CSV table of C-alpha atoms and ligand atoms in Angstrom, one decimal:
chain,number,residue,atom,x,y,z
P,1111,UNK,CA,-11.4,7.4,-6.0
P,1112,UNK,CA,-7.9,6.2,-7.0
P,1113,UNK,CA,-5.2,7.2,-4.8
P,1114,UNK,CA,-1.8,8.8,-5.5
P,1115,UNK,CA,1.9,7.3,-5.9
P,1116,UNK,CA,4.3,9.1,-5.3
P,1117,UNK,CA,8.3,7.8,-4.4
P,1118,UNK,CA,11.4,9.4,-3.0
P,1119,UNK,CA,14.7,8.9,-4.5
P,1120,UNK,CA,18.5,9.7,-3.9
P,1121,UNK,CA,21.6,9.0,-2.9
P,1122,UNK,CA,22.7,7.9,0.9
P,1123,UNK,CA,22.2,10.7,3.4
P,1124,UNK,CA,19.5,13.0,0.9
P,1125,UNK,CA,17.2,13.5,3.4
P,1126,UNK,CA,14.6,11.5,1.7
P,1127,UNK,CA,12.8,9.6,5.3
P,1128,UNK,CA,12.8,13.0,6.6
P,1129,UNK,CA,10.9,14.6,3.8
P,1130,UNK,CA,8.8,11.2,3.5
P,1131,UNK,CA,7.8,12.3,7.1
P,1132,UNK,CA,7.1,15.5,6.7
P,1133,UNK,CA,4.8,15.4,3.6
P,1134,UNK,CA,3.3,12.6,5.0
P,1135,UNK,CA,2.3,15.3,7.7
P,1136,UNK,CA,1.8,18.3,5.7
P,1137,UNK,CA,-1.2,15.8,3.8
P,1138,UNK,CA,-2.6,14.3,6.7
P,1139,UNK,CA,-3.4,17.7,7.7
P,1140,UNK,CA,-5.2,18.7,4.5
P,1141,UNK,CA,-7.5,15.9,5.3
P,1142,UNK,CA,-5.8,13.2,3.1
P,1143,UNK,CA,-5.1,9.2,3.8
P,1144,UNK,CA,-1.9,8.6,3.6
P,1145,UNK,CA,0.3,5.5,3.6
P,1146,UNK,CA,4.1,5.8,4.6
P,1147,UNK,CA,6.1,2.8,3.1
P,1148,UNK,CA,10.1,2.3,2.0
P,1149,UNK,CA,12.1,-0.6,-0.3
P,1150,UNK,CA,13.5,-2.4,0.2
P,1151,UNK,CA,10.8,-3.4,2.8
P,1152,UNK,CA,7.1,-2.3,3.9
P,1153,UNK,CA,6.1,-5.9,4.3
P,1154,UNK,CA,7.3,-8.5,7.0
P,1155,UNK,CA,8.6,-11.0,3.3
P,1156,UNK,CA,10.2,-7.8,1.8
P,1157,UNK,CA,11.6,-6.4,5.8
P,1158,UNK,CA,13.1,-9.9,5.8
P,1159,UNK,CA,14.8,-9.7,2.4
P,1160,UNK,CA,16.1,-6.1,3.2
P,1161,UNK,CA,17.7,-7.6,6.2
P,1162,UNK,CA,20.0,-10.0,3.7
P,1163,UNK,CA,20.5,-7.3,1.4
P,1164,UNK,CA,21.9,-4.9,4.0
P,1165,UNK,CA,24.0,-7.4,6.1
P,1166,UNK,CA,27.3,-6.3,5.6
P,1167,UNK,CA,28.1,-9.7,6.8
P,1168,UNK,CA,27.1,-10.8,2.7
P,1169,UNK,CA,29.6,-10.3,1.3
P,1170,UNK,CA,29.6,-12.9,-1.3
P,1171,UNK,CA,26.6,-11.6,-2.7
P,1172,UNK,CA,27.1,-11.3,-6.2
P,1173,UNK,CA,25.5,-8.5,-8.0
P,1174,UNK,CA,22.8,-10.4,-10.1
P,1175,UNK,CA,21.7,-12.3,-6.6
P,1176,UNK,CA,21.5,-8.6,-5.2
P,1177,UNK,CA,19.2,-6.8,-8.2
P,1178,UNK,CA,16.8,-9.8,-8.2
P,1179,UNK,CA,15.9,-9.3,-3.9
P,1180,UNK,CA,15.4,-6.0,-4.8
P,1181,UNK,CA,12.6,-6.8,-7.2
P,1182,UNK,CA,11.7,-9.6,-5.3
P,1183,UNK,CA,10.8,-7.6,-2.3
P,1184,UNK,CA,9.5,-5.0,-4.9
P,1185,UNK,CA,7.0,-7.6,-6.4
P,1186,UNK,CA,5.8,-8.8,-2.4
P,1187,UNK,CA,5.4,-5.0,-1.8
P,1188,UNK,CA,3.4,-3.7,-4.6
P,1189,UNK,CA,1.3,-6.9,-4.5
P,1190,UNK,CA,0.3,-6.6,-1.0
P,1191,UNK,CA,0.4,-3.3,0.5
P,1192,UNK,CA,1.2,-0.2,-2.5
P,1193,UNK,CA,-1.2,-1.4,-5.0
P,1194,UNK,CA,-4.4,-2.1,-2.5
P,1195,UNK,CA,-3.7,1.2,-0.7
P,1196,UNK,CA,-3.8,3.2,-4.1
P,1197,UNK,CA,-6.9,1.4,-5.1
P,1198,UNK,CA,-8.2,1.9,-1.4
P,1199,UNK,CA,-7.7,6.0,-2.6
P,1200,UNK,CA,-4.6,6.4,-0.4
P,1201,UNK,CA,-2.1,8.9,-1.0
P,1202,UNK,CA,1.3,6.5,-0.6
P,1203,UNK,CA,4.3,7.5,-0.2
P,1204,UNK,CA,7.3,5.5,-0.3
P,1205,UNK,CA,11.0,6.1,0.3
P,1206,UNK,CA,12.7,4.6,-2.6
P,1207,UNK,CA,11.1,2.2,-5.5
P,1208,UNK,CA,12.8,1.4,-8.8
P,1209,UNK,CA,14.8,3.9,-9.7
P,1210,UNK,CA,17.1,3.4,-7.0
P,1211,UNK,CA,17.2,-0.4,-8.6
P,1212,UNK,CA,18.4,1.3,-12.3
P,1213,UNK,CA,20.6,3.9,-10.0
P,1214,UNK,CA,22.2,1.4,-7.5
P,1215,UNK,CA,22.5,-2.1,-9.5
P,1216,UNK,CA,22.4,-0.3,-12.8
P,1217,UNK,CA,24.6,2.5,-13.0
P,1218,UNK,CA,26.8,1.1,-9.4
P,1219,UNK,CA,27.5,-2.0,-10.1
P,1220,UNK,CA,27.7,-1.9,-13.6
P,1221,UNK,CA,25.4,-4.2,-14.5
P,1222,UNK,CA,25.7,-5.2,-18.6
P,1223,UNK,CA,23.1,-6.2,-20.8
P,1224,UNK,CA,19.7,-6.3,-18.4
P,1225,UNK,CA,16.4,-4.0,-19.6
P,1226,UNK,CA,16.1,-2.7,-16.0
P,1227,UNK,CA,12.5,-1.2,-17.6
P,1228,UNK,CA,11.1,-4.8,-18.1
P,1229,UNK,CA,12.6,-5.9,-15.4
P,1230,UNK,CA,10.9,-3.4,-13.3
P,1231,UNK,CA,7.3,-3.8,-15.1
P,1232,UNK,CA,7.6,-7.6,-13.9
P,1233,UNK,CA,8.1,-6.9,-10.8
P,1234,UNK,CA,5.8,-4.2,-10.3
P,1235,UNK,CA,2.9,-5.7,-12.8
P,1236,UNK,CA,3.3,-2.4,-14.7
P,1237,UNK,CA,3.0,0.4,-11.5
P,1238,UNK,CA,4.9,3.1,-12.0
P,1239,UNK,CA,5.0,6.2,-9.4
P,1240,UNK,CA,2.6,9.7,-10.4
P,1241,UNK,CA,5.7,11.5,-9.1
P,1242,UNK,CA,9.0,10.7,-8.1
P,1243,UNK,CA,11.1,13.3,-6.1
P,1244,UNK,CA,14.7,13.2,-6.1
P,1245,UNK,CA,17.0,15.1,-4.0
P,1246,UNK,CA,20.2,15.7,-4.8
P,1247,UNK,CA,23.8,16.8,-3.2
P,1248,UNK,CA,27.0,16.3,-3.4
P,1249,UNK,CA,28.2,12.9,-2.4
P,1250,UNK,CA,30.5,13.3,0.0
P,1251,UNK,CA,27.7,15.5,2.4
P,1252,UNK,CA,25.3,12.7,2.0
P,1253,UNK,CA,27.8,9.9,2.7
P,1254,UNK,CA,29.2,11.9,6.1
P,1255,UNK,CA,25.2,12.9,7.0
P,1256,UNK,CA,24.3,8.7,6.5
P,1257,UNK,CA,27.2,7.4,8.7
P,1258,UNK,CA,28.1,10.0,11.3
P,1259,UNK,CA,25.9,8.5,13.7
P,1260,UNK,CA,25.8,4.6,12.5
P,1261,UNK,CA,28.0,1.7,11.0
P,1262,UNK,CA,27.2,2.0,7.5
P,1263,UNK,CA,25.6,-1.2,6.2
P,1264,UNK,CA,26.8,-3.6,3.1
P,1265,UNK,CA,25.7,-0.6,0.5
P,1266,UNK,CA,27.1,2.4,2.3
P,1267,UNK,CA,30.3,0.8,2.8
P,1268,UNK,CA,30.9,1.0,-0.8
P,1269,UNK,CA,33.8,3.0,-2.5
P,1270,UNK,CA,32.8,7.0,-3.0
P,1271,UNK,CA,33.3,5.7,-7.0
P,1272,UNK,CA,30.4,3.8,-6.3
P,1273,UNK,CA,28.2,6.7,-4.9
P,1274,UNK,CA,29.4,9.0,-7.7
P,1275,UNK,CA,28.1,6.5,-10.3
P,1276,UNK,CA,25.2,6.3,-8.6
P,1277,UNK,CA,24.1,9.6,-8.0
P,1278,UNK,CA,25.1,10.0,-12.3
P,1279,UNK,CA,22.1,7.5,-11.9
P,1280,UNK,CA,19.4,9.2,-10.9
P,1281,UNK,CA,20.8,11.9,-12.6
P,1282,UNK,CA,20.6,10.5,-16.1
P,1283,UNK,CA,17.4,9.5,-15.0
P,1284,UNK,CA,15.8,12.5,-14.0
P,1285,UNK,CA,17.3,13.9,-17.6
P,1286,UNK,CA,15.3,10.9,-19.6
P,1287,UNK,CA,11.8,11.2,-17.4
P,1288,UNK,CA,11.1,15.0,-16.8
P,1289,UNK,CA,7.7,15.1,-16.7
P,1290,UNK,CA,7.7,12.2,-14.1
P,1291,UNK,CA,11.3,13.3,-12.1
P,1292,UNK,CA,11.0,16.1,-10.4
P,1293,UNK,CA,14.6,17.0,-8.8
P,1294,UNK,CA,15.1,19.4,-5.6
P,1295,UNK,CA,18.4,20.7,-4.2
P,1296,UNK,CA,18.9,19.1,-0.6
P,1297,UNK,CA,21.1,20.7,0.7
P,1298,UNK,CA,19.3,23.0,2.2
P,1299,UNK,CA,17.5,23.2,5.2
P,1300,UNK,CA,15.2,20.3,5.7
P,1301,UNK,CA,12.2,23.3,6.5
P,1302,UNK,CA,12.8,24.8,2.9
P,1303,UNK,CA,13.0,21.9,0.9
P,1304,UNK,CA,9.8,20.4,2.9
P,1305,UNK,CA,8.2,23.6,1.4
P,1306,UNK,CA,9.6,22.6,-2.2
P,1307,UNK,CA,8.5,19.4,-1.9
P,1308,UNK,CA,4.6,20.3,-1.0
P,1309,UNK,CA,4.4,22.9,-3.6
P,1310,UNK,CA,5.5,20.1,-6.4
P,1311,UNK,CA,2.9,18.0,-4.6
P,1312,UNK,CA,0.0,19.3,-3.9
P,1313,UNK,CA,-1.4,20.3,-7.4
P,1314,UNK,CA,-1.2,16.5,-7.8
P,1315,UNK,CA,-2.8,16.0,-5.1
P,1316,UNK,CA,-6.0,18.0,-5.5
P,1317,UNK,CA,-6.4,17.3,-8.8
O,531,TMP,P1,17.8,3.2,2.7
O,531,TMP,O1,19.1,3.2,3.4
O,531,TMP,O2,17.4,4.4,1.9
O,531,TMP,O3,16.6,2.6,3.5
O,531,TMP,O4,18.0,2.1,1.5
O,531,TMP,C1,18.5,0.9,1.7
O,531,TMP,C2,19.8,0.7,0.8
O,531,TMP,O5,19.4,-0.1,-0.3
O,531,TMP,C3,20.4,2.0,0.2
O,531,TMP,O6,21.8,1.8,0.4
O,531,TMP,C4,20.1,1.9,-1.2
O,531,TMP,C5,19.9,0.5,-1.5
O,531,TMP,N1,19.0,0.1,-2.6
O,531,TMP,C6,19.5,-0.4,-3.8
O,531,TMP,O7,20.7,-0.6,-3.9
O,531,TMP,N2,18.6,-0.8,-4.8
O,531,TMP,C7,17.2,-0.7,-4.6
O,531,TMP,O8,16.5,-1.0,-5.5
O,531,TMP,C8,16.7,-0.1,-3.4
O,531,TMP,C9,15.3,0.1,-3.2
O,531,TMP,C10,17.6,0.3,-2.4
């Protein structure tokens, strides 16, 4: 049997890990495998590049350098862990993939002239997620939630303009991919939208 795909998207602070957590949870206990994995990261080549990307430290990164180690990582990923487990019948579940690529480096930093959709389909060898979820709120809640209780790193220091353009991101997205984007209110309680999120879910799922 093939296994599911299924990604979490939004801006900093949506909750996304959380619900990751918690529908990994809710479909271990209907009997399903599941495989919990983030980007950048979920392999110790694409951990390693995360740790450049997020060093605040970098700050001479330009913004070509950063949109190419996010699909670098992206390509190490798929090709070792999120394309096996889905052949292997997994359910996986990942925390971010590459609409936070179009969202971030796209709509954020503005950059011109790059087909983010070819782009993507090199990195990825032509995956694309069954279902991508993408909370939303207001930037300002998700930006105080994400840094209340760390430093933020080199992303989340960015200017609220930056955040705003992003979150327009995944919101133009969402607009131009319907039947894949499915967008949930978070800011809710983590309970209710955990409830939201399983209900989109689950018909997928068992079909
Ligand atoms: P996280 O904080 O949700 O783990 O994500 C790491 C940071 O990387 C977050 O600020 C969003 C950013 N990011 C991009 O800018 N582009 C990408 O393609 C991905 C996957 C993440």
């Amino acid at each position: 049997m093939k296994g599911v795909f299924i990604t979490f998207e939004g801006i900093e602070g949506c909750g996304k890990s959380t619900q990751t957590h918690l529908l990994s949870r809710h479909l271990e206990a209907e009997g399903h495998d599941v495989v919990v994995t983030r980007e950048p990261g979920g392999t110790p080549i694409a951990e390693a590049v995360r740790e450049i990307l997020l060093d605040p430290a970098n700050e001479a990164m330009t913004p070509l350098t950063e949109l190419l180690l996010y699909e670098a990582a992206r390509a190490q990923h798929v090709h070792e862990l999120i394309r096996p487990a889905i052949e292997a019948g997994s359910v996986v579940l990942c925390d971010r993939f590459f609409d936070s690529t179009t969202a971030y480096q796209g709509a954020g930093r503005r950059l011109p002239d790059i087909d983010f959709e070819r782009l993507h389909a090199l990195a990825t060898g032509g995956l694309s997620p069954d279902m991508t979820i993408f909370l939303d709120l207001p930037v300002d809640v998700g930006l105080k939630r994400a840094t209340d209780f760390s430093a933020p790193d080199r992303i989340e220091g960015e200017a609220i303009e930056f955040h705003e353009r992003v979150r327009r991101g995944f919101l133009d997205l969402a607009e131009r991919h319907p039947e894949r984007i499915k967008s949930l209110d978070a800011t809710g309680k983590p309970e209710d939208i955990a409830i939201a999120v399983s209900a989109l879910v689950d018909p997928l799922v068992e079909s």
